[in-house]
XYZ file of C-alpha atoms in Angstrom:
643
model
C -4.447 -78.141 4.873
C -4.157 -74.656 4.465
C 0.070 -74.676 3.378
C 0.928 -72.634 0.099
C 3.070 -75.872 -0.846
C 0.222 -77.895 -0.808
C -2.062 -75.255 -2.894
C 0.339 -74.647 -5.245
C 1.426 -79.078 -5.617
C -2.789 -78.971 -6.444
C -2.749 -76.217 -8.903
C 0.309 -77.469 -10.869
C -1.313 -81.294 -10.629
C -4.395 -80.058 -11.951
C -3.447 -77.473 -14.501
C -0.598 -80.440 -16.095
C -2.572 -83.733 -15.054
C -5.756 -82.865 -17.091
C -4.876 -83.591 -20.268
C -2.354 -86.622 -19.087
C -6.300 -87.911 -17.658
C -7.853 -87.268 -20.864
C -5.057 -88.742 -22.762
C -4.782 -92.242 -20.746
C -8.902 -92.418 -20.823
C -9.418 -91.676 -24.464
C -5.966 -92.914 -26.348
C -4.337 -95.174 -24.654
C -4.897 -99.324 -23.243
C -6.626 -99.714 -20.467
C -3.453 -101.360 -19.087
C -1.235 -98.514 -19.054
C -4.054 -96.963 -16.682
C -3.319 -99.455 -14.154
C 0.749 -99.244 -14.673
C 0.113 -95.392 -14.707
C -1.428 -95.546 -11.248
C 0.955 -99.045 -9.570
C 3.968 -96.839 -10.474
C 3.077 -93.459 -9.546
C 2.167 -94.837 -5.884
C 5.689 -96.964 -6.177
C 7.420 -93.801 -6.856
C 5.427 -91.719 -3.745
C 6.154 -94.601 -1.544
C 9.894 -94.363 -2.170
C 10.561 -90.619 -2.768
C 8.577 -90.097 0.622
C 10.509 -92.291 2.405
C 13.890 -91.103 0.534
C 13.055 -87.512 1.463
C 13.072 -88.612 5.553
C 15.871 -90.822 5.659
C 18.703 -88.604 5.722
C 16.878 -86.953 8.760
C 15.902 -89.989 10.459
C 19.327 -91.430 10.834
C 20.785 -88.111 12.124
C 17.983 -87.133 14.420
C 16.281 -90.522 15.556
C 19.585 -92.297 15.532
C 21.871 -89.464 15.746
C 24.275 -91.072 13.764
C 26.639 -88.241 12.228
C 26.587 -86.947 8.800
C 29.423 -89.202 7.408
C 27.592 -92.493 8.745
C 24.192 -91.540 7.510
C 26.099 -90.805 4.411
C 27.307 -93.835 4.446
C 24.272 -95.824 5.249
C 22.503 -93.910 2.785
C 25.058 -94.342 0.146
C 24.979 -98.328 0.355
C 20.826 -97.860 0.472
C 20.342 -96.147 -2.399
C 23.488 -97.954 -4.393
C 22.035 -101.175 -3.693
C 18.440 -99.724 -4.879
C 19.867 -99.839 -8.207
C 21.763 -102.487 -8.414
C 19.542 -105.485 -7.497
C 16.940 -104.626 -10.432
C 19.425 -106.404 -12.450
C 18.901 -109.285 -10.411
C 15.245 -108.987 -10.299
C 14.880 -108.415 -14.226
C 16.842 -111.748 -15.048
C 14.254 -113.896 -12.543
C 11.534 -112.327 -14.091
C 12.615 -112.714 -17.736
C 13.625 -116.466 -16.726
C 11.072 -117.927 -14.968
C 8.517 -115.344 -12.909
C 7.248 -113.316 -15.625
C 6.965 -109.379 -15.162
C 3.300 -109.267 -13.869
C 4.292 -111.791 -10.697
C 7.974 -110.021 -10.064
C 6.001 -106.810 -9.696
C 3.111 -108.408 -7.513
C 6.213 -109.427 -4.922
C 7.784 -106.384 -5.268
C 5.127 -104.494 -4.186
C 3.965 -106.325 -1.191
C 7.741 -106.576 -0.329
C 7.600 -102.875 -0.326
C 4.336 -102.354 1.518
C 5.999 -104.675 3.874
C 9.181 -102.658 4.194
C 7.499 -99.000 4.487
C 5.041 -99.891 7.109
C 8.412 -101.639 8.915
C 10.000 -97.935 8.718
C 6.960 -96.641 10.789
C 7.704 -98.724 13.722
C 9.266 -95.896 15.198
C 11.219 -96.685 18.857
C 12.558 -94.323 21.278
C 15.093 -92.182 20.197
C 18.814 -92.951 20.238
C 20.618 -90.797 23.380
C 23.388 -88.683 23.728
C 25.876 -87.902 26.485
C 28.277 -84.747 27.316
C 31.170 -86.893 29.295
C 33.324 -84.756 31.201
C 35.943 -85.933 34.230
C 33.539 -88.734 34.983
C 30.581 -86.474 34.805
C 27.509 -87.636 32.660
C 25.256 -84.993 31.632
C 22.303 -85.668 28.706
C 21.360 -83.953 25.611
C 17.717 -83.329 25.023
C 16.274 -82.942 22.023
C 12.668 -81.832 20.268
C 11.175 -81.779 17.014
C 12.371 -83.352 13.757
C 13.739 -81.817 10.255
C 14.486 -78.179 10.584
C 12.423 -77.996 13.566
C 14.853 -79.836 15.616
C 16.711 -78.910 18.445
C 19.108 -79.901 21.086
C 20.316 -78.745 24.079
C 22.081 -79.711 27.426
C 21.019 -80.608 30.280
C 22.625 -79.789 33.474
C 21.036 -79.828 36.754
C 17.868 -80.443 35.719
C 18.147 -77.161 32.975
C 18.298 -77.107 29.407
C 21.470 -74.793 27.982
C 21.963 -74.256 24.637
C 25.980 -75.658 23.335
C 28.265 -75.155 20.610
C 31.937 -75.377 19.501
C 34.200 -73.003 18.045
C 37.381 -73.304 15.648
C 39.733 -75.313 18.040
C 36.985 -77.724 18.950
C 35.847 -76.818 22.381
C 32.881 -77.675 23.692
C 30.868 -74.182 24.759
C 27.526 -74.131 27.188
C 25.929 -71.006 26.950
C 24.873 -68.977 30.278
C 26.224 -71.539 32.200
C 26.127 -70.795 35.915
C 29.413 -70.392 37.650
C 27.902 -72.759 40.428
C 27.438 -75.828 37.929
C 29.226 -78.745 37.807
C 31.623 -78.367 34.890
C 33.021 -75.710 33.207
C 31.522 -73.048 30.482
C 33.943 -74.274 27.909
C 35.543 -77.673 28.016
C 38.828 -77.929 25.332
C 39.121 -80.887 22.598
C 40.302 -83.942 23.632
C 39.080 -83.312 27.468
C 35.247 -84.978 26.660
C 33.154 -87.094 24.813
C 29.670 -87.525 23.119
C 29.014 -91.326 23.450
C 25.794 -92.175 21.913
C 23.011 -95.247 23.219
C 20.635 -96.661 21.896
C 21.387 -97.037 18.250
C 22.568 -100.813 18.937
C 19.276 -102.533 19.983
C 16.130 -104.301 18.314
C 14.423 -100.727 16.554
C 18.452 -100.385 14.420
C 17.800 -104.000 13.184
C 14.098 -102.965 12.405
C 15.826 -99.713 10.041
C 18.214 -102.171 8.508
C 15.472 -104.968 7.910
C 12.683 -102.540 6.470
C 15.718 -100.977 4.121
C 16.383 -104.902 2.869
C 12.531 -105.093 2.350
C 12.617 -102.053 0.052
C 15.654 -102.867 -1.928
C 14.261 -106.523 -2.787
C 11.029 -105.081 -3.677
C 12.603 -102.495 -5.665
C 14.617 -105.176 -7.541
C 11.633 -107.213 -8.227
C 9.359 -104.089 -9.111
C 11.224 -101.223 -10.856
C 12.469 -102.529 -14.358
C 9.687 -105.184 -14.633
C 6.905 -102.774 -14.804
C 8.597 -100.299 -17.215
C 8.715 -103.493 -19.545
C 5.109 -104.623 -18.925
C 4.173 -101.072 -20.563
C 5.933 -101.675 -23.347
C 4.224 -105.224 -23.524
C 1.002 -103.293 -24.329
C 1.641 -102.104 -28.075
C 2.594 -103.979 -30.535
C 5.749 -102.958 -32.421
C 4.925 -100.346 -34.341
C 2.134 -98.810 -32.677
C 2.195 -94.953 -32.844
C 0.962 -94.601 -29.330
C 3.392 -96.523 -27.572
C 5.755 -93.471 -27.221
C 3.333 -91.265 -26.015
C 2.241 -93.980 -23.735
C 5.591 -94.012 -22.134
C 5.132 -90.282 -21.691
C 1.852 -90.275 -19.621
C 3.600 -93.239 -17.328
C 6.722 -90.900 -16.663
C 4.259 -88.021 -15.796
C 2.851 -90.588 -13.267
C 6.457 -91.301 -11.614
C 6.798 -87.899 -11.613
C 3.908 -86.614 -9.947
C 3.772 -89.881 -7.315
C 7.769 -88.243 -6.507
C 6.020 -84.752 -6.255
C 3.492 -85.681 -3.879
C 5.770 -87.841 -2.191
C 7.748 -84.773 -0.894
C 4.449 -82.730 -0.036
C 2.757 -85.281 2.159
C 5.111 -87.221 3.328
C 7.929 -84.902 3.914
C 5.464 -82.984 5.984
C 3.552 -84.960 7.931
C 7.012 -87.143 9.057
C 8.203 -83.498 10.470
C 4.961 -82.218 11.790
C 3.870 -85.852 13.322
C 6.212 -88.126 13.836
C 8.399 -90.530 11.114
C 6.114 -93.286 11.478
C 3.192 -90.708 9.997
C 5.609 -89.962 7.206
C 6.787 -93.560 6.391
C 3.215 -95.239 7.091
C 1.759 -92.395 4.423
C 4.485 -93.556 2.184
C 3.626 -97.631 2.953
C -0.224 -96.815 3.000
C 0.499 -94.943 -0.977
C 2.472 -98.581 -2.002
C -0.319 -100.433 -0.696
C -3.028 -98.828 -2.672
C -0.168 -99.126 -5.747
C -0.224 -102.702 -5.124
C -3.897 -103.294 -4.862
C -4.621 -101.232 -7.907
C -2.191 -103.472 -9.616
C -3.572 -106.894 -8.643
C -7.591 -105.229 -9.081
C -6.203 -104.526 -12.493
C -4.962 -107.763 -13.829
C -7.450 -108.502 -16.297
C -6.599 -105.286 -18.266
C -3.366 -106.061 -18.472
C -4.451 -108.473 -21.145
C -2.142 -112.068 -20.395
C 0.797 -109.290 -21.095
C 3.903 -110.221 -18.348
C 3.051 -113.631 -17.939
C 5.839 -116.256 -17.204
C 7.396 -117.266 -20.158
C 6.989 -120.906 -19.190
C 4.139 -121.487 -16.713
C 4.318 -125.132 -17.093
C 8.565 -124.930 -15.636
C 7.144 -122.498 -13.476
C 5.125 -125.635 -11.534
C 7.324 -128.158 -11.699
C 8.495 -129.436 -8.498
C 12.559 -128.966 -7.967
C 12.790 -129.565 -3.810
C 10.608 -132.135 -3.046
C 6.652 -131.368 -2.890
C 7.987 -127.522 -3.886
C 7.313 -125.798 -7.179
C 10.057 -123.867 -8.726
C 7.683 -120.661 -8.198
C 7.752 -121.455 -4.466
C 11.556 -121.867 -4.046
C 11.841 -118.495 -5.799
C 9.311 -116.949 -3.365
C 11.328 -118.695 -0.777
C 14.687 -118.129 -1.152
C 13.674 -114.210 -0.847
C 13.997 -115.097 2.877
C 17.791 -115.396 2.264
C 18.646 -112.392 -0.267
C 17.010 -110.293 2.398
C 19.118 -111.654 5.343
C 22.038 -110.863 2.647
C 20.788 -107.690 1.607
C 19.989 -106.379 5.684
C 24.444 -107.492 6.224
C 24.806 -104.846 2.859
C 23.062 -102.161 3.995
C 24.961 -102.115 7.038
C 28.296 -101.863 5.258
C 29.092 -99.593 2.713
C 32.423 -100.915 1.976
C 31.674 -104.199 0.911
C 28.846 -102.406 -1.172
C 31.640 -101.040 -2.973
C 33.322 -103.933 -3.397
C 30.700 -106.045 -4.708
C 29.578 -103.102 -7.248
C 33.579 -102.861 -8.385
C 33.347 -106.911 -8.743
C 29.991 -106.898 -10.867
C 31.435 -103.743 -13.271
C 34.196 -105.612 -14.125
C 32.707 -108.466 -15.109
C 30.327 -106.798 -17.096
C 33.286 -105.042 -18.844
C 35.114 -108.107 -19.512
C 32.039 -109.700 -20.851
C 31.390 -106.850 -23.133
C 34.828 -106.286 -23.902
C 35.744 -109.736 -25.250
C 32.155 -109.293 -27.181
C 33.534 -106.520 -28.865
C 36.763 -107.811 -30.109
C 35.361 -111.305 -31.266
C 32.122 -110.486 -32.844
C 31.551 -106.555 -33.537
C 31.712 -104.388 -36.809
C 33.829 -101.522 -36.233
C 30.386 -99.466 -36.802
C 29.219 -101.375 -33.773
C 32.565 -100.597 -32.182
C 32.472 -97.104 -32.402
C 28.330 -96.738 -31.347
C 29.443 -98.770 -28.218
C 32.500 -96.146 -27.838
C 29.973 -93.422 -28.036
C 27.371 -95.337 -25.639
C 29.977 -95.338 -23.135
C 31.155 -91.474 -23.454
C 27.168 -91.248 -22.201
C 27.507 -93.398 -19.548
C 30.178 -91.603 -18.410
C 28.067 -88.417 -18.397
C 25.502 -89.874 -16.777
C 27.637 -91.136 -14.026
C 29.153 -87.685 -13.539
C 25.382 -85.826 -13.996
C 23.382 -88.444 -11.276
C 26.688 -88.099 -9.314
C 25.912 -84.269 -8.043
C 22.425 -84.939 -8.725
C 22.151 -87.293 -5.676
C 22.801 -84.599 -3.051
C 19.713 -84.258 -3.184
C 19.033 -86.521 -0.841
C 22.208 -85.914 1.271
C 24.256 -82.995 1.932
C 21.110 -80.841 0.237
C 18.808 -81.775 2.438
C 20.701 -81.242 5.361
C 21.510 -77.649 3.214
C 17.927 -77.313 3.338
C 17.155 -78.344 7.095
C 20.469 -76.447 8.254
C 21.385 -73.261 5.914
C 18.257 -72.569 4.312
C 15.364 -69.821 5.518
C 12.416 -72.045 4.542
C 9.986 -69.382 4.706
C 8.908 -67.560 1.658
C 7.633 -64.100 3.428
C 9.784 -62.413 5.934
C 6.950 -60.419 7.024
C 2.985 -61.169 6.704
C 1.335 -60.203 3.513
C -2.116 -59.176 3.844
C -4.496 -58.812 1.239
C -8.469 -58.772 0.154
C -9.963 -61.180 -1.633
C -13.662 -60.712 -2.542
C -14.257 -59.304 0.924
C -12.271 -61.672 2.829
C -8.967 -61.259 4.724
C -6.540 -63.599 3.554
C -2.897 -63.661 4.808
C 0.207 -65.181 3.653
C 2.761 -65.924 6.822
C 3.911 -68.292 9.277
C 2.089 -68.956 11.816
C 4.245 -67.606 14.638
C 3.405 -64.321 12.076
C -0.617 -65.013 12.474
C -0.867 -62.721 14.753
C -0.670 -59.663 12.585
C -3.839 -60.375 11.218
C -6.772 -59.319 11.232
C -9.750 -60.793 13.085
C -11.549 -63.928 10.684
C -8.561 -63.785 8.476
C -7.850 -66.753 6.266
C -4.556 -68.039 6.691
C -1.878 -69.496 4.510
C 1.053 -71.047 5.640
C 4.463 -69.829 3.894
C 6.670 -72.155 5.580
C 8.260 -75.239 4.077
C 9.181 -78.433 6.129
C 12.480 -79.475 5.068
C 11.774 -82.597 3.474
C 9.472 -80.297 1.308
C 12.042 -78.643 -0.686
C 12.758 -82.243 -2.693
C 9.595 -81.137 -4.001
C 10.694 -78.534 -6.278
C 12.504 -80.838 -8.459
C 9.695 -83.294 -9.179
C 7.465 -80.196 -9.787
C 9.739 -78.444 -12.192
C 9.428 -81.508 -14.300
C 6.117 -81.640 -14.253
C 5.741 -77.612 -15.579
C 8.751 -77.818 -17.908
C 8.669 -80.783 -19.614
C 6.295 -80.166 -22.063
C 8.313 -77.330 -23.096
C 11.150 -79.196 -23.497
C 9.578 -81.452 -25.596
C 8.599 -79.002 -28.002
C 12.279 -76.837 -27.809
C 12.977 -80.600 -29.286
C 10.318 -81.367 -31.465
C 10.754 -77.814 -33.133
C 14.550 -78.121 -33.653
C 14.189 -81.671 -35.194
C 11.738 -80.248 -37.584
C 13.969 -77.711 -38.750
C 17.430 -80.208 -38.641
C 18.528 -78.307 -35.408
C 18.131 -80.450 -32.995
C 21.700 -81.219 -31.059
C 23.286 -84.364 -30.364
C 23.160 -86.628 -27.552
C 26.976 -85.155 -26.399
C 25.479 -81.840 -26.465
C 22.713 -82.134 -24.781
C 24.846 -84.741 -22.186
C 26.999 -81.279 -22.054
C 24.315 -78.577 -21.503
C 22.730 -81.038 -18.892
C 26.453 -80.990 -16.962
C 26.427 -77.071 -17.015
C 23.867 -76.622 -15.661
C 23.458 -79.380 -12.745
C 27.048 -77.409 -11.781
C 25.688 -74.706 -12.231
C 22.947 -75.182 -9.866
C 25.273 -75.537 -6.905
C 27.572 -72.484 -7.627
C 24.876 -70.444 -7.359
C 24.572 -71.324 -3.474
C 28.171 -70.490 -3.616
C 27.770 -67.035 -5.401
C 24.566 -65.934 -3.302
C 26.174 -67.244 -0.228
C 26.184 -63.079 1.026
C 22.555 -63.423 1.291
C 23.025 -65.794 4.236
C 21.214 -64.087 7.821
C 22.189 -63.619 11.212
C 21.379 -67.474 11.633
C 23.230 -68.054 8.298
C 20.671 -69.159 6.618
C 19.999 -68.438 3.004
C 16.741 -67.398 1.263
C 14.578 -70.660 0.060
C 14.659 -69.012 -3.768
C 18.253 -69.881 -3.573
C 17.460 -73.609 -3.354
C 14.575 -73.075 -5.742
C 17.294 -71.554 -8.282
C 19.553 -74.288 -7.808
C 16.582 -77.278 -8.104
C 15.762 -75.070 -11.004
C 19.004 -75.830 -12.618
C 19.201 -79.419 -11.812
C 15.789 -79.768 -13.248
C 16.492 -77.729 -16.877
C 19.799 -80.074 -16.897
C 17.887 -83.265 -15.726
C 15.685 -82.577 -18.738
C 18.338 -82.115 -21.322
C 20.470 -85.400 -20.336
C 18.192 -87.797 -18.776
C 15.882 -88.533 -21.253
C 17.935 -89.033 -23.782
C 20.337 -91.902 -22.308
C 18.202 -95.105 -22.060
C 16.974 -93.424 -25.577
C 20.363 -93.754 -26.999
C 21.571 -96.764 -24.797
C 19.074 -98.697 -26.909
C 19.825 -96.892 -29.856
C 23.375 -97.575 -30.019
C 23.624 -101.085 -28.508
C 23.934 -104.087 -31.075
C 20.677 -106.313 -30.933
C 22.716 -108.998 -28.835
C 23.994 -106.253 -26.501
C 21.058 -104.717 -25.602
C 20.327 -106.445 -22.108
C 24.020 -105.862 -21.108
C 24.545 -102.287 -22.045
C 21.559 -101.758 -20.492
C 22.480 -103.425 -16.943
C 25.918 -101.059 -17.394
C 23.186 -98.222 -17.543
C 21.943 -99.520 -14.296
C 25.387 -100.137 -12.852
C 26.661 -96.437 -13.935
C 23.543 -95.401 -11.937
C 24.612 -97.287 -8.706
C 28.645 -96.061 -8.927
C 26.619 -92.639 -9.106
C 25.148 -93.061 -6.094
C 27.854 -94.453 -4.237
C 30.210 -91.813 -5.277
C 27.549 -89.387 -4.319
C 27.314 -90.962 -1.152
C 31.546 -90.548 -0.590
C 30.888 -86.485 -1.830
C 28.065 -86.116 1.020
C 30.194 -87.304 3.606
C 33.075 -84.724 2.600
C 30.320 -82.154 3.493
C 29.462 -83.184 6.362
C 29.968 -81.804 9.965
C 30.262 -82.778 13.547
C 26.619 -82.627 15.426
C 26.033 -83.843 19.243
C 22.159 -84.850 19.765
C 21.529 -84.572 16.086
C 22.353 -80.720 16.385
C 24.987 -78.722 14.377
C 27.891 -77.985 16.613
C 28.974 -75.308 14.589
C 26.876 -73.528 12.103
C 29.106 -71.583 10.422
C 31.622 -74.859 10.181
C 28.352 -76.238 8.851
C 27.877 -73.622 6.177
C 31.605 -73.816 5.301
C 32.031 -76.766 4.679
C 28.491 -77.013 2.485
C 29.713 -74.274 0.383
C 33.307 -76.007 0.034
C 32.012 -78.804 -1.633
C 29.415 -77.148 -3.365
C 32.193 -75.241 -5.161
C 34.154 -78.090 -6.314
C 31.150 -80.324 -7.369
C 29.948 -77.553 -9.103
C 33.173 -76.723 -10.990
C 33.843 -80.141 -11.748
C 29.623 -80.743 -13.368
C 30.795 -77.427 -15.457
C 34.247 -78.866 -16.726
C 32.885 -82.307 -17.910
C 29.886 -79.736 -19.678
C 32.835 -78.213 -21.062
C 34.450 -81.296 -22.052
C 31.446 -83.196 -23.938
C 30.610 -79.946 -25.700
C 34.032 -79.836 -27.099
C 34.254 -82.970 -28.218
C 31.166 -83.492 -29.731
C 31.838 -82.529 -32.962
C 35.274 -84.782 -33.114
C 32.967 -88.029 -31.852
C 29.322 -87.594 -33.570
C 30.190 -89.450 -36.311
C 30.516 -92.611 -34.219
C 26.640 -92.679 -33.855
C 27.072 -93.864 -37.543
C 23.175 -92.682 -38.013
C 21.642 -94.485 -35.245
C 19.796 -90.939 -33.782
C 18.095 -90.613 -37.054
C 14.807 -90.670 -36.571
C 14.790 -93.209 -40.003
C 18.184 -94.360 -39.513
C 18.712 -97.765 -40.519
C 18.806 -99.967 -37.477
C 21.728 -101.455 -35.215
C 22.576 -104.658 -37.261
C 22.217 -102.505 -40.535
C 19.258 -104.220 -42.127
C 17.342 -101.098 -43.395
C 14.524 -101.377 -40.932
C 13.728 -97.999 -39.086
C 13.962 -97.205 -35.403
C 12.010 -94.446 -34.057
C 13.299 -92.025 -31.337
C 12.142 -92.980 -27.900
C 10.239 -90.409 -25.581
C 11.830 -87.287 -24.807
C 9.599 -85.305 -22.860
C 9.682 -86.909 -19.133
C 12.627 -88.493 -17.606
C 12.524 -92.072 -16.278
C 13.000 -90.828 -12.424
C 15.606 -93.497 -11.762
């Protein structure tokens, strides 16, 4: 494949995987080589199929930007809030080694049921009793529309009143050039029928899977050290560097080949990478040493309905969370609702905790712990456009080709030129030929990447300011992080001049502002489940943790509400109005980015008022949470758990 994105994804995997090889083959258990490898393919499956979604409900479905918000929202929401019912099974009865076995063949299962790709949803122009179609071609920023009358495609628009415009319309045809609002419609068909309940029932098959994999098989690495061990940090490293570089290639591959082939290329890729995860997983059980086992095989066989095992009622009643689960995904509201219900009662529970049974040392880490939270909700908030109003940024306002013109150069006698390929044909004879041109799906790619360069030098900006007593707090780095993921998005704001004739912005711009996300990614998010379990009482642990998880799924749902704000009206998955389109981008952009820059503001300034409430805890000898003069030592800081 002879793209630059893909040369460049195998330079930076090579050049930063080599010694993450070395380390996991010389260092490390053998375990954490097959955890390594079952989560990096988890992650690819995922991120690939993340990276198309937003597309595929606007241009296979055509549903508008505020309902594939909206379905999106309650997707990825839900993503994150059933691992807390999939942890509890497994720490009760399944064991993590079996949770993660179902959770991968449930997402196998679910990915390869995104590929079944049916006919496209349709569009109509109605007019006066007059039908005319809207025929579209291609997929992510390759797509267009336009509308057929008499048997000939014209290309449409609206302008700032909301009339419908057909460009070079004959005078002869059958309706007018420009129709005013409120004298048609764009009914849509096709979106209610057997292939919408195959979306909805592959989305259920991926949550459930995701709730049975994604917190068991962080905990099965930590099952392979023994407290204490020195590598068991660095261990969790090289298995972030895996989720990281399985999110990477996600974007490459399957962002790519869903635009250039057809979605059921670029969701089979992405169910084809969970398979191998899974049978990498099961082909590795031996070297996972007994670790993850059920904690009581013996309750684990006993029968409870009849000639049925408990094991097999578990297994079973997965038929019925996923009919639940496929009515969820459907409706965002009642999402909503049943994350408000579960936060409160996790705040009520850890509330009366608190006043009954806590130190006021415990108090105040808890106060602190939830100050993070907080952040983090605020942080993963704008950091979820990524997915949304982003990548429709991307596919809609973004030039996504690095050279404007060919570049032509020599390289050891050979021709080579860097171009599009509609710009091949200033080459040469015999030329080699790279491909400048990113797919729109591609550009979640630079985030994942970033990571993967940067890291390591965030780890020693760290390292080096701990050894000197330098190293800032948690609320400062929570604040820095906040800066700059606002930051990120008032850049698109402040370059918006650079915008072209098709108002369209240069691809460094979104660089830049995944650039920014990325520094402040690496500054907050490696540091909260560090201090969650830092600051948490021993008893506490489990539920401040599931808060974590719950702050993570109000982030998405929020982010979800923000996407739809940015939004704009389309008719056969087609921007009606660019510059509405742009507008409104930049609109929200602005005030996201404002607000990620005032809560900055706010942690850094009161920092110094609330540091004293970690009471020692991010010491790296501190004493530990109940006070007992054991030590605690700091958790990973180098990759982010890529949530």
């Amino acid at each position: 494949m002879n793209s630059i994105v893909v040369l460049v994804g195998l330079a930076i995997t090579l050049v930063t995987g080599a010694p993450v090889l070395a380390q996991l083959l010389r260092e490390h258990p053998r375990g954490l080589f097959v955890l390594f490898f079952a989560e990096m393919w988890e992650r690819f499956s995922y991120y690939g199929m993340r990276g198309l979604l937003v597309f595929y409900l606007t241009q296979q479905f055509l549903f508008d930007d505020k309902a594939a918000a909206a379905h999106y929202g309650a997707y990825t929401t839900l993503v994150y809030l059933v691992p807390l019912i999939g942890g509890m099974v497994a720490d009760r009865w399944l064991g993590a080694r079996k949770a993660v076995a179902i959770g991968a063949l449930l997402l196998v299962a679910g990915h390869f049921t995104m590929a079944i790709e049916g006919p496209p949803a349709r569009q109509w122009l109605d007019w006066r009793g007059h039908r005319f179609a809207f025929a579209a071609e291609g997929r992510g920023d390759a797509h267009s529309a336009k509308l057929v009358v008499q048997g000939r495609p014209y290309a449409f628009s609206t302008d700032k009143q909301g009339a419908f415009h057909i460009a070079g319309l004959p005078t002869a045809a059958p309706l007018p050039e420009v129709i005013p609002q409120g004298q048609f419609s764009l009914p849509v068909e096709g979106r209610s029928g057997i292939f919408t309940d195959v979306l909805y029932l592959a989305l259920a098959l991926i949550i459930t899977g995701v709730g049975f994999l994604k917190a068991n098989i962080s905990a099965l690495v930590g099952k392979l050290y023994d407290v204490g061990d020195p590598r068991r940090d660095p261990g969790f490293t090289l298995y972030y560097y895996g989720i990281n570089l399985g999110a990477f290639w996600a974007a490459i591959l399957c962002g790519y080949l869903g635009q250039a082939y057809g979605w059921k290329w670029g969701f089979g890729v992405a169910g084809a990478g969970m398979l191998a995860g899974w049978v990498s997983f099961v082909a590795g059980r031996k070297l996972l040493e007994g670790k993850g086992e059920p904690p009581d095989p013996a309750l684990l066989r006993r029968r409870v309905a009849g000639p049925l095992s408990l094991e097999t009622v578990i297994y079973l009643a997965i038929a019925p969370t996923l009919a639940v689960v496929w009515l969820l995904v459907q409706r965002n509201a009642v999402v909503g609702a049943a994350l408000t219900v579960g936060s409160v009662a996790s705040l009520l529970y850890l509330g009366l905790h608190m006043a009954r049974r806590l130190t006021r040392i415990e108090r105040q880490r808890l106060y602190l712990a939830f100050v993070l939270i907080g952040g983090s909700v605020v942080f993963f908030t704008l950091f979820a456009q990524g997915g949304t109003s982003l990548s429709l940024f991307a596919e809609r306002n973004t030039d996504l080709v690095l050279t404007p013109s060919p570049i032509i150069f020599d390289f050891l006698g050979q021709a080579v030129v860097l171009g599009t390929r509609a710009q091949l044909a200033a080459a040469p004879a015999g030329a080699w030929w790279i491909d400048t041109s990113f797919a729109a799906a591609q550009a979640q790619s630079f985030n994942a990447g970033f990571i993967l360069i940067l890291a390591p030098f965030f780890a020693e900006l760290w390292r080096s300011l701990g050894l000197v007593g330098r190293e800032p707090p948690p609320t400062i780095k929570f604040g820095l992080g906040l800066i700059q993921v606002g930051l990120g998005f008032l850049i698109i704001v402040w370059l918006r001049h650079l915008a072209d004739a098709q108002l369209r912005l240069p691809l460094l711009v979104l660089a830049l502002t995944y650039l920014l996300h990325t520094t402040g990614e690496l500054c907050l998010s490696p540091v909260g489940l560090s201090e969650i379990t830092k600051l948490a009482p021993a008893a506490l642990v489990s539920t401040l943790m599931a808060i974590w998880f719950l702050a993570s799924s109000w982030a998405e749902y929020i982010g979800a509400a923000i996407a739809r704000l940015a939004g704009t009206a389309t008719a056969g998955g087609q921007v009606l109005d660019p510059a509405a389109a742009l507008a409104s981008a930049l609109r929200v952009f602005s005030a996201i980015g404002w607000a990620g820059i005032a809560s900055g503001a706010v942690f850094l300034a009161i920092s110094p008022l609330i540091k004293g409430w970690a009471h020692g805890a991010d010491d790296t000898h501190a004493p530990d949470a109940a006070g007992l003069g054991g030590t605690r030592r700091l958790q990973p800081k180098v990759l982010r758990t890529r949530r």
